[in-house]
Coordinates of C-alpha atoms and ligand atoms in Angstrom, one line a residue:
X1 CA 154.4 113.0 80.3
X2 CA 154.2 114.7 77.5
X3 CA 157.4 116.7 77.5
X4 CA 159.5 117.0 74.4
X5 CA 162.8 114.9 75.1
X6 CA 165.8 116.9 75.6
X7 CA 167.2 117.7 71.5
X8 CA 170.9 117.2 73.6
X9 CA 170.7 113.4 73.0
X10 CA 171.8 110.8 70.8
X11 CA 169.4 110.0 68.1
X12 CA 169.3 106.6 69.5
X13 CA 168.6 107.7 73.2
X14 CA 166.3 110.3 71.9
X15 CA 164.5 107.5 70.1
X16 CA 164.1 105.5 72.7
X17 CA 163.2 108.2 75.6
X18 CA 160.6 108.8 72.9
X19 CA 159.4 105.4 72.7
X20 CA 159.1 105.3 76.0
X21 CA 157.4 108.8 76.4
X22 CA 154.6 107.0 73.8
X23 CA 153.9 104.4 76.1
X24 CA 153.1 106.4 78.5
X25 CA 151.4 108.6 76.7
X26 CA 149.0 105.6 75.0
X27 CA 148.4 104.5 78.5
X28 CA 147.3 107.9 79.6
X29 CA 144.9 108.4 76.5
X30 CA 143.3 104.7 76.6
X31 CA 142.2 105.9 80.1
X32 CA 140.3 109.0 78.3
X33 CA 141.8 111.0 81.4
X34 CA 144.5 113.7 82.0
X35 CA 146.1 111.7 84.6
X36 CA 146.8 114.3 86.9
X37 CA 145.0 116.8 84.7
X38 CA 147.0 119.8 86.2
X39 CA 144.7 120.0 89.5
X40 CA 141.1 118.7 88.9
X41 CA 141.2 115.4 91.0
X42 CA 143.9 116.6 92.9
X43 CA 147.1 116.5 90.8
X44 CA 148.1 120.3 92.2
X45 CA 147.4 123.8 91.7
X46 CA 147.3 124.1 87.9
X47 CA 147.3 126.7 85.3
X48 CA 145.7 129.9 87.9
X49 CA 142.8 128.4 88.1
X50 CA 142.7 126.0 85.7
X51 CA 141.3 124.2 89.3
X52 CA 137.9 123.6 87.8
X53 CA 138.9 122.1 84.8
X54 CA 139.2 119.1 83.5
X55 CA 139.1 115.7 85.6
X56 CA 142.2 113.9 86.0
X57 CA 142.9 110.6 87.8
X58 CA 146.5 109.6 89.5
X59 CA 148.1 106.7 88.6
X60 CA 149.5 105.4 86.1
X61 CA 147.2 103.9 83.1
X62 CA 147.2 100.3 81.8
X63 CA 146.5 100.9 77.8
X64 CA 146.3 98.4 75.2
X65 CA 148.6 100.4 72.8
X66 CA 150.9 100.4 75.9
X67 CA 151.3 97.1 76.9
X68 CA 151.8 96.4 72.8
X69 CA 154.5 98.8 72.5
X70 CA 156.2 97.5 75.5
X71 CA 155.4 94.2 74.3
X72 CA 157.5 95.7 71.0
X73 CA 159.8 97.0 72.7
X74 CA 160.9 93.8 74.8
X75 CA 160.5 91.2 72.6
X76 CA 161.7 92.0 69.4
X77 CA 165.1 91.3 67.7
X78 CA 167.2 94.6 67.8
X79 CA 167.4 95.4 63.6
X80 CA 163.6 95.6 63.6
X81 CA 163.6 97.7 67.1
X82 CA 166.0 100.2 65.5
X83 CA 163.9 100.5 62.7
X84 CA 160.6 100.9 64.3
X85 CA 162.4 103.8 66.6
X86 CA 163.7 105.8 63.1
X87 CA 160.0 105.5 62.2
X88 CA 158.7 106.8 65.2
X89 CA 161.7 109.5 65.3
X90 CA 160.4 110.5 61.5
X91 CA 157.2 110.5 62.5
X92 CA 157.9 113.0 65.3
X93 CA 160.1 115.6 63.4
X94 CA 157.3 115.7 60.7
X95 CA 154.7 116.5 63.5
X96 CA 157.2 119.4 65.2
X97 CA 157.7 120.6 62.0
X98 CA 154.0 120.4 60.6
X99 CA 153.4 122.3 64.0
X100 CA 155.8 124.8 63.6
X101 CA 154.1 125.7 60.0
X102 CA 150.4 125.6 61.8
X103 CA 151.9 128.5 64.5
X104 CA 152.9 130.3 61.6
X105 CA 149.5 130.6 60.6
X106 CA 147.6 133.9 61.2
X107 CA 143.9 134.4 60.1
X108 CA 144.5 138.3 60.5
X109 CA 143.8 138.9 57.0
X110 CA 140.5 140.6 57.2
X111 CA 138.4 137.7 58.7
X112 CA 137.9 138.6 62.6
X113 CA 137.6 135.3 63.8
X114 CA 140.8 133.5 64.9
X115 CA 140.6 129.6 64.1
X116 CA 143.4 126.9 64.0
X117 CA 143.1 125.8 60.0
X118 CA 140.4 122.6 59.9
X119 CA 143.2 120.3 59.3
X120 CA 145.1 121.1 62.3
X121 CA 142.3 118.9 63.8
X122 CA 143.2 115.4 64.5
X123 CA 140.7 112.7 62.9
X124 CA 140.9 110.7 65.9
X125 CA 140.1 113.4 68.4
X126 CA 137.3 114.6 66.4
X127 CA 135.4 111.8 64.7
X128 CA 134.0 110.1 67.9
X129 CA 133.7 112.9 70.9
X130 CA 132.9 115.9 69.0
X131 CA 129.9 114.1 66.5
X132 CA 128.7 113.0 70.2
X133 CA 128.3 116.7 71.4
X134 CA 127.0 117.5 68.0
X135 CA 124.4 114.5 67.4
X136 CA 123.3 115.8 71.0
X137 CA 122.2 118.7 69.6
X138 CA 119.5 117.0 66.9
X139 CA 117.4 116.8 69.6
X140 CA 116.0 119.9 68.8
X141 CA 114.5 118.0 65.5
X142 CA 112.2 116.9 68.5
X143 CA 112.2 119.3 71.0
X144 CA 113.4 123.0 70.0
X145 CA 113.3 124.2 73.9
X146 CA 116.4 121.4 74.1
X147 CA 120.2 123.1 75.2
X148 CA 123.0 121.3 75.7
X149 CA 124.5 123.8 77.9
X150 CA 121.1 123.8 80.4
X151 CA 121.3 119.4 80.0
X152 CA 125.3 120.0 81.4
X153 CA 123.8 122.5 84.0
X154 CA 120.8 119.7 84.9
X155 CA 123.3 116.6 85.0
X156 CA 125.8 118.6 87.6
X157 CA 122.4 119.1 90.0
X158 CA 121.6 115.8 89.6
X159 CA 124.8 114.0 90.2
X160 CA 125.4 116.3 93.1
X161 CA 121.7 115.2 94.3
X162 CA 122.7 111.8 93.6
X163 CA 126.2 112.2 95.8
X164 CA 124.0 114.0 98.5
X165 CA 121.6 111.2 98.6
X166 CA 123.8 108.7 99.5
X167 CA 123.6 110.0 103.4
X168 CA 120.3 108.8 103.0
X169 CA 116.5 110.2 101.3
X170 CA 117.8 108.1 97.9
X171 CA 114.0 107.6 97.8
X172 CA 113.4 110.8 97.0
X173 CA 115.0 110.4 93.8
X174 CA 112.8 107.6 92.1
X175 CA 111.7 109.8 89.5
X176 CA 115.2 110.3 88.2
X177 CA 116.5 106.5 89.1
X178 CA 115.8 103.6 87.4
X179 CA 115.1 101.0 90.5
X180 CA 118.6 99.1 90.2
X181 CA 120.4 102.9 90.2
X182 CA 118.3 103.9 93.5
X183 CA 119.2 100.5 95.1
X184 CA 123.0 100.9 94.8
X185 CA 122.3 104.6 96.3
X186 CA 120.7 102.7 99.3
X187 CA 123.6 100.5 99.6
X188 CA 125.8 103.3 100.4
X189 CA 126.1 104.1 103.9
X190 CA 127.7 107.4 104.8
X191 CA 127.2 109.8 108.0
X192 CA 127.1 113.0 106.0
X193 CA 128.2 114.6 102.5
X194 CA 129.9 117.9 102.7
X195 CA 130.9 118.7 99.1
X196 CA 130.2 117.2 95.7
X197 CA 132.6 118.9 92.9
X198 CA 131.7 117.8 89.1
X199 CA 135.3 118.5 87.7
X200 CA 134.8 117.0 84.0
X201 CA 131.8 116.0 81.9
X202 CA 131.8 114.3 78.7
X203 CA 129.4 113.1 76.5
X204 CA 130.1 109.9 75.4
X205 CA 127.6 108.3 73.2
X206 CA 123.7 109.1 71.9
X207 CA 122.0 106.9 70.5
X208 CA 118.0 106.7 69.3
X209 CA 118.0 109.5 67.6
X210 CA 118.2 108.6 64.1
X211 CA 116.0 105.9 63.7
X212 CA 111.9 105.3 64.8
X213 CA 112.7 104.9 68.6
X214 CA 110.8 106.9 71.1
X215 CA 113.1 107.5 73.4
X216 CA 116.9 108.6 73.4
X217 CA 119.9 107.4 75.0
X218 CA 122.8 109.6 76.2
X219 CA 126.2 108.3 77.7
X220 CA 128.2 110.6 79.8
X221 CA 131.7 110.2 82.1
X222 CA 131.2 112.5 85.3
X223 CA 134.6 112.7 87.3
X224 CA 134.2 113.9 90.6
X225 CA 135.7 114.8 94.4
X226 CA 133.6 114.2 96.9
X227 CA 133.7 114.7 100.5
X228 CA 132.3 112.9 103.4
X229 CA 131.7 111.6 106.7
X230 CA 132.0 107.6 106.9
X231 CA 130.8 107.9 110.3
X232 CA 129.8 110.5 112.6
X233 CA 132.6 111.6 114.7
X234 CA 135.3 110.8 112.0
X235 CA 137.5 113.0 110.0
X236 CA 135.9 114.0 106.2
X237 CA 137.1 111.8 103.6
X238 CA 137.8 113.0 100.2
X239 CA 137.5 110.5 97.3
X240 CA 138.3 111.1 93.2
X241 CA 135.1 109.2 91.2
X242 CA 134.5 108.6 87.3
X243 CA 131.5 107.7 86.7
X244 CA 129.6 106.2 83.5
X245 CA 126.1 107.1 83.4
X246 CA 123.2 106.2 80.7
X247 CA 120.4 108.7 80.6
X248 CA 117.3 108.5 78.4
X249 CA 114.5 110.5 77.2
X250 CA 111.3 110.6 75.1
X251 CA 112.6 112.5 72.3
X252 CA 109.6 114.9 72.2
X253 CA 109.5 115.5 75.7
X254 CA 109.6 119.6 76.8
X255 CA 113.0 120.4 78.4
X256 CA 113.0 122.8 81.0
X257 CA 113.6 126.3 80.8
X258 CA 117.2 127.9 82.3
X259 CA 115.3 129.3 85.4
X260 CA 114.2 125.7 86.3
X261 CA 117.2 123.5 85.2
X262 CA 118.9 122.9 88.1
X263 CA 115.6 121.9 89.9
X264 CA 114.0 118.8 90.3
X265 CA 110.7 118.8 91.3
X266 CA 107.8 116.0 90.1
X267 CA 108.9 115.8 86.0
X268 CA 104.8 115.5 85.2
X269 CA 103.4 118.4 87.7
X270 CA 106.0 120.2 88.9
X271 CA 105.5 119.6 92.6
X272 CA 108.3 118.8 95.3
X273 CA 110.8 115.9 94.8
X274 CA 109.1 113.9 98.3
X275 CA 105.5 114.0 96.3
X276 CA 106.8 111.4 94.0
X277 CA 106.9 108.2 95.9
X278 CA 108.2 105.1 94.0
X279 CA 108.4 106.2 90.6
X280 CA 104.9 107.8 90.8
X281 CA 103.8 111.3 91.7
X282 CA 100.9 111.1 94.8
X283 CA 99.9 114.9 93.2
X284 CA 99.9 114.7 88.9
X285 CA 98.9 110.6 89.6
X286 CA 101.5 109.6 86.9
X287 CA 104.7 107.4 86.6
X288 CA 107.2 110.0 86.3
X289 CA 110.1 107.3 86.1
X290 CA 109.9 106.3 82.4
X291 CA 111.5 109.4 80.8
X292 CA 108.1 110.5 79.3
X293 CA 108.5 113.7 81.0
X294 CA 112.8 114.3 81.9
X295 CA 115.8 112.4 81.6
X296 CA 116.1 109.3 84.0
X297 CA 119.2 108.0 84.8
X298 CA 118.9 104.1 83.3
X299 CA 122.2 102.7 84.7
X300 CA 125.4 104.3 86.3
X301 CA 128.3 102.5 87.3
X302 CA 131.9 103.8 89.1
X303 CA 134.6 103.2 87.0
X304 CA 137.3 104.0 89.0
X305 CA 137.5 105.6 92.4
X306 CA 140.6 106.7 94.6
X307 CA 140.5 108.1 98.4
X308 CA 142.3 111.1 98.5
X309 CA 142.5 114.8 99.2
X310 CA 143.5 117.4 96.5
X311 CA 146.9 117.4 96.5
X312 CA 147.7 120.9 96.3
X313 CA 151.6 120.9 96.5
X314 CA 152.6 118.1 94.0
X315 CA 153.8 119.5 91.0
X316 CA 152.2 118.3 88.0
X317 CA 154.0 118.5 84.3
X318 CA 151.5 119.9 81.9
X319 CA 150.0 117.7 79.0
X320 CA 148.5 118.6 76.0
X321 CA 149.7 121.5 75.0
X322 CA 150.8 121.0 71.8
X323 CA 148.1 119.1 71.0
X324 CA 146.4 120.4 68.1
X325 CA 143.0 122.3 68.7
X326 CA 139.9 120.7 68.1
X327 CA 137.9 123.0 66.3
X328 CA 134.0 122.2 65.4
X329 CA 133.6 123.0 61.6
X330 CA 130.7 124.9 61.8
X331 CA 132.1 127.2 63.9
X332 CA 133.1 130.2 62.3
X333 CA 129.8 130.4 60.0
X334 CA 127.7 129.8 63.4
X335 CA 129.8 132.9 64.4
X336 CA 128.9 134.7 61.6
X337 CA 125.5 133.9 62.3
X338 CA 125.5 135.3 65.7
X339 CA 127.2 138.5 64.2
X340 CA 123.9 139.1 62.0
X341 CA 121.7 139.3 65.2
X342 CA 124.0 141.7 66.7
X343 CA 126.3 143.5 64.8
X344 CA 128.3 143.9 67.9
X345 CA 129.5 140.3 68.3
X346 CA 133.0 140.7 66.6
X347 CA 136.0 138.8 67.8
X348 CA 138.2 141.7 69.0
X349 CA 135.9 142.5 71.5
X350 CA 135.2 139.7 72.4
X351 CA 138.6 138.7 72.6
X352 CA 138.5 141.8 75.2
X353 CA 136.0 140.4 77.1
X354 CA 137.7 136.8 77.9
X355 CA 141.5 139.1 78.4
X356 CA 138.7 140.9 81.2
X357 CA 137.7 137.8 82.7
X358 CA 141.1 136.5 82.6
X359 CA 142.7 139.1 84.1
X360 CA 140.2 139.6 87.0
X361 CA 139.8 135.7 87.3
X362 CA 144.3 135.1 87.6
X363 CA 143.8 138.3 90.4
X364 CA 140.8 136.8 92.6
X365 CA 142.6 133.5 92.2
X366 CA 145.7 134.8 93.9
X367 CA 144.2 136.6 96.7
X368 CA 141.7 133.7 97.4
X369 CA 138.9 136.2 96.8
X370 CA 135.9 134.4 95.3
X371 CA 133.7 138.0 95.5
X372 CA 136.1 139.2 92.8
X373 CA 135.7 136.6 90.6
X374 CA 132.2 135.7 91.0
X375 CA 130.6 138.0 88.6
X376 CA 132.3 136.0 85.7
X377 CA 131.1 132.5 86.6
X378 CA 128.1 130.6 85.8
X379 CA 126.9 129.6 89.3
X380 CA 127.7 125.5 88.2
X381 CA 131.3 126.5 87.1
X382 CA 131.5 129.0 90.6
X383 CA 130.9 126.2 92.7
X384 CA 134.1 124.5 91.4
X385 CA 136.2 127.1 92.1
X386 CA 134.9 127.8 95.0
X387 CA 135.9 124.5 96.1
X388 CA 139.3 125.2 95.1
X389 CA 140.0 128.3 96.6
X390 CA 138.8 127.1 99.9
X391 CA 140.6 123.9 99.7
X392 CA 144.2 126.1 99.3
X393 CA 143.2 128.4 102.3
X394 CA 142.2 125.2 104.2
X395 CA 145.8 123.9 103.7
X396 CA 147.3 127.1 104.3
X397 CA 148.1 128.1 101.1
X398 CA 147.9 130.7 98.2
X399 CA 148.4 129.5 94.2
X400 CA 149.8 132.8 92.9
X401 CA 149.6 133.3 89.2
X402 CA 151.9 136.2 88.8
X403 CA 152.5 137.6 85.2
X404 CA 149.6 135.6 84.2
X405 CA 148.9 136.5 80.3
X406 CA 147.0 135.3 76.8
X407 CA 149.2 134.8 74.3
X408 CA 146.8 133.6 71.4
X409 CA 143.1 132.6 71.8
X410 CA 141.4 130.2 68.7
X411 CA 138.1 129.7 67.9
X412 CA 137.0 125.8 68.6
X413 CA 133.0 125.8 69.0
X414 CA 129.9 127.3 68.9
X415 CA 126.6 126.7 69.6
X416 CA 123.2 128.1 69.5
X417 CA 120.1 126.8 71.0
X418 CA 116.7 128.7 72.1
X419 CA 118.3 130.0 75.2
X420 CA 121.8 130.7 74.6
X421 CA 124.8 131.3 72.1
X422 CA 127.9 129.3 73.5
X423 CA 131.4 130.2 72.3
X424 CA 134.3 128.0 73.3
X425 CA 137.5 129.0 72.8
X426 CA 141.5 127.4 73.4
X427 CA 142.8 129.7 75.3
X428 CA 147.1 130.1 75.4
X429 CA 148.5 131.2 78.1
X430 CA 151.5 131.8 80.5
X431 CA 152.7 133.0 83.8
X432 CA 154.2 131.9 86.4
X433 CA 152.9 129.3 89.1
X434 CA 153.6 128.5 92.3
X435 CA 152.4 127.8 95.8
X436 CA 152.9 129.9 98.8
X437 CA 152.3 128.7 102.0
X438 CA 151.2 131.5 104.6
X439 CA 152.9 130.4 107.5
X440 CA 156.6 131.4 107.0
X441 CA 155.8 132.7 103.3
X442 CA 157.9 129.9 101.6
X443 CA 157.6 128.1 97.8
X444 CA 155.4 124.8 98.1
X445 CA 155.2 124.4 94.9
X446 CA 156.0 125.9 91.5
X447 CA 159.0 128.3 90.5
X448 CA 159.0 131.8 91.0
X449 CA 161.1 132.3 88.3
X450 CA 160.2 130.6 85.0
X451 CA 156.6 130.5 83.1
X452 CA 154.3 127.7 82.9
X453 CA 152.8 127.8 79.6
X454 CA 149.2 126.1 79.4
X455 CA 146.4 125.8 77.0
X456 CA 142.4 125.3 78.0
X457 CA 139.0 125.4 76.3
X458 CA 137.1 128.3 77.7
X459 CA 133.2 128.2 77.3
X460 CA 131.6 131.4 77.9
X461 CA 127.6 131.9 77.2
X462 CA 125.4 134.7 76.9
X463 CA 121.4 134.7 76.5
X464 CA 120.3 134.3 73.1
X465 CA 118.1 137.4 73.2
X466 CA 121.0 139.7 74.2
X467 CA 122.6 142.1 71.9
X468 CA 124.6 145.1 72.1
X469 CA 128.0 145.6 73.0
X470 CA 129.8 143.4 75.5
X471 CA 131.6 144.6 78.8
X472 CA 135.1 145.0 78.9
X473 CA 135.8 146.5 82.3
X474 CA 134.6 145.4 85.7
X475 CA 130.9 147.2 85.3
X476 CA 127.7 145.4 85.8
X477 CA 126.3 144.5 82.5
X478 CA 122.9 145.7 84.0
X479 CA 123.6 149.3 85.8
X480 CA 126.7 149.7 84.7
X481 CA 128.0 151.0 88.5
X482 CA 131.6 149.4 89.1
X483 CA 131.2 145.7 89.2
X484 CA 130.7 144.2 93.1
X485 CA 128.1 141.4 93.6
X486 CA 127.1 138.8 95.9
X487 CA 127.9 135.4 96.5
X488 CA 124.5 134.6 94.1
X489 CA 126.3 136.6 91.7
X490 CA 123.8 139.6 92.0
X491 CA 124.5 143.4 91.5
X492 CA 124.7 145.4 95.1
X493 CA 123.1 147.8 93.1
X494 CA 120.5 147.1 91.2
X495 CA 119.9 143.2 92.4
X496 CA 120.5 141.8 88.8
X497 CA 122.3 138.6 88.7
X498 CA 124.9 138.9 86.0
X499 CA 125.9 135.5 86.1
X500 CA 123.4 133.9 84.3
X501 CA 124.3 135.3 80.8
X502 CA 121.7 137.0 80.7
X503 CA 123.6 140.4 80.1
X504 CA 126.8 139.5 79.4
X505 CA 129.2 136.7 78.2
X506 CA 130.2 134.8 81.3
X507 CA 132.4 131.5 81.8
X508 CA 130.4 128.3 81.8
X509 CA 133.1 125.3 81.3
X510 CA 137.0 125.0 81.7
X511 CA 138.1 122.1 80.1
X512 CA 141.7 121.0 79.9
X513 CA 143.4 120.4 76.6
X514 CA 144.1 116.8 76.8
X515 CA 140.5 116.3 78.4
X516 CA 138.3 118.2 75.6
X517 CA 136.9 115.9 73.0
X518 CA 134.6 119.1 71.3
Ligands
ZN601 ZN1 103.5 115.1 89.5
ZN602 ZN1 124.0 146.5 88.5

């Protein structure tokens, strides 16, 4: 959709096409979705691996700059259409060239960290999403145990819990449900739920924070595949959700510590989830449902929902490349502040370390081998893949990502919190892409001949407490014997799991370019 229109054309034409191209591309951003988003809710195999990315919905979009374009386009006499196109057509040839200065631009002049100059940033994309993620993290005024990384890592448990619950237990959920969320659970009537993916999460809105209230509010848009069984006996059904979900808090409330955020257990005491019976915990004697302990989900609603498996062979063009990257501006001085814990953080070998995971990740990808690419993933971000891999060898097929390569990488964001240091970087790459099938070996998808150039934010994390140089071949970050671990991501040899971040820099998010907001 976003595909520069052939230069071959007339002006006029060109306008036009580009006109056109606008549309679509306004309809696509008022949905706040990558329709398609190059494999996450189906739309096809996607960047090796890029799978676990961001969301994506089908389907066309229904925007109100759309319909007022067309409406432009339709209505108007020609003399003022002509002139609206030569001011779109000016307006693109000053954003290619604009772009062709930015990729001219190289920070290698003695700074080690690679960022896209702050004004390559686009107002638009940054005022509203990013000051989201970023307001998030003035919770730590109130609570300094508070991460966003672990409160990502707590809403993909609980919205898989949630999606799990709908074949029945929803009860066991009160003290995360406000009443009228549990209720619609109950409503639901499936035989059995076999897999719950989290593709995309975005933080939408936060609110409460700045002014004498004792709670806060956070807005966040889960998309999702889930798989399940209407009825028993019937074939699994696999259905694309986005979801808009309102959690809230008391500001000061103690937020769990990595080991236990993916649990949920009584928020007061601590004891199992069936202890807590309407709201109230039968052990600790408290209401647990008010967010004076842990987030509680105050309302949630489906926005949009399709029924359909991932569509492995369809081939998807890829948007948002040349968008421009979204880079926090605190980045490179929270960087800098990493570097003066541990002299060893520097951006060439770090750069080393996402080429490593890269490189290893693009191989396991190929050969459908999820041991190879474990030790990299966060166990949240495994899961997606997972999901991925198995769902190409259920349909008889293998993605391959031959000639895979970085070209560039750019700083966008980081962030420290108690627990972790979080570094998200675009990533630019290329290779080719296409699907095999394994029954007579021939192209499903893809061409076996020319690249597919794709960008991505990459979010890898490490424990906070960890210093010292960073691993740039496949050796445990704990032993150091050549790199093999179990599906928990632990060591064969010494038992450590090095997929926690604990030792290492491992991936946490993939986020597709035209789905990252900052
Ligand atoms: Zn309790
Ligand atoms: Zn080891």
């Amino acid at each position: 959709m976003r595909r520069r229109p052939r230069v071959a054309l007339a002006t006029v034409t060109f306008g036009l096409g580009l006109l056109v191209a606008l549309v679509a591309l306004a309809a696509t951003e008022a949905h706040a979705r990558p329709g398609g988003g190059n494999s996450y809710s189906g739309g096809g195999g996607g960047g090796g691996g890029g799978g676990g990315g961001g969301g994506g919905g089908g389907g066309g979009g229904d925007g109100v700059l759309g319909a007022f374009l067309w409406f432009i386009f339709s209505e108007l006499p020609w003399p003022l259409k002509i002139a609206i196109i030569v001011v779109v057509v000016g307006f693109y040839i000053a954003k290619v060239t604009l772009g062709r200065q930015r990729r001219g631009w190289s920070s290698d002049d003695g700074t080690s960290w690679r960022v896209a100059p702050p004004a390559a940033t686009s107002p638009a994309q940054s005022a509203s999403a990013l000051s989201t993620r970023r307001r998030l993290e003035d919770l730590r005024r109130f609570d300094p145990e508070f991460s966003v990384v672990l409160f990502e890592d707590f809403l993909y448990a609980l919205y898989a819990h949630v999606r799990y619950a709908t074949a029945g237990r929803a009860e066991r959920l009160s003290a995360y449900l406000a009443p009228g969320v549990l209720e619609r659970i109950r409503d639901a009537h499936v035989a059995e739920v076999h897999t719950v993916i989290v593709g995309a999460l975005r933080f939408t809105g936060v609110r409460g924070l700045d002014d004498g209230a004792a709670q806060v509010e956070v807005d966040v848009e889960i998309e999702s595949n889930v798989a399940v069984v209407v009825a028993a006996g019937q074939p699994e059904k696999t259905t694309y959700y986005m979801e808009r979900w309102t959690l809230a808090r008391r500001k000061g409330a103690h937020s769990r510590p990595p080991a236990r955020a993916r649990i949920l257990a009584c928020p007061g005491c601590g004891a199992p989830l069936d202890a807590v019976v309407e709201g109230t915990c039968t052990h600790c004697k408290r209401v647990v449902s008010g967010g004076d302990f842990d987030w509680v989900v105050r309302a949630a609603r489906v926005v949009e929902s399709q029924e359909r498996g991932p569509m492995l062979t369809t081939e998807v063009p890829e948007q948002g490349n040349e968008l421009p990257t979204v880079v926090d501006p605190a980045a490179q001085a929270r960087c800098a502040v990493i570097s003066q814990k541990d002299p060893f953080f520097q951006w060439p070998t770090f750069e080393a370390r996402v080429g490593l995971v890269f490189r290893e990740f693009q191989t396991a990808w190929t050969q459908r081998d999820l041991l190879q690419m474990r030790p990299y993933f966060t166990d949240a971000l495994f899961d997606t893949q997972r999901y991925w891999v198995e769902a190409y060898r259920a349909q008889g097929l293998r993605n391959v990502t031959d000639g895979a390569r970085i070209e560039r990488l750019e700083l966008a964001r980081v962030v420290s919190d108690k627990w972790f240091d979080a570094v998200t970087v675009r990533l630019y790459a290329t290779g080719l892409d296409y699907v095999v099938r394994d029954s007579d070996g021939k192209v499903a998808r893809g061409s076996t001949s020319h690249n597919r150039p794709y960008t991505e934010y990459w979010t890898f994390i490490r424990g906070a407490a960890r210093t010292g140089p960073t691993r740039t071949s496949p050796e445990c970050p704990s032993c150091g014997a050549h790199l093999a671990v179990g599906m928990a991501g632990d060591c064969r040899y010494c038992r450590a799991k090095v997929t926690t971040g604990e030792f290492d820099w491992v991936l946490s998010r993939i986020e597709q370019d035209e789905a990252y907001t900052g």
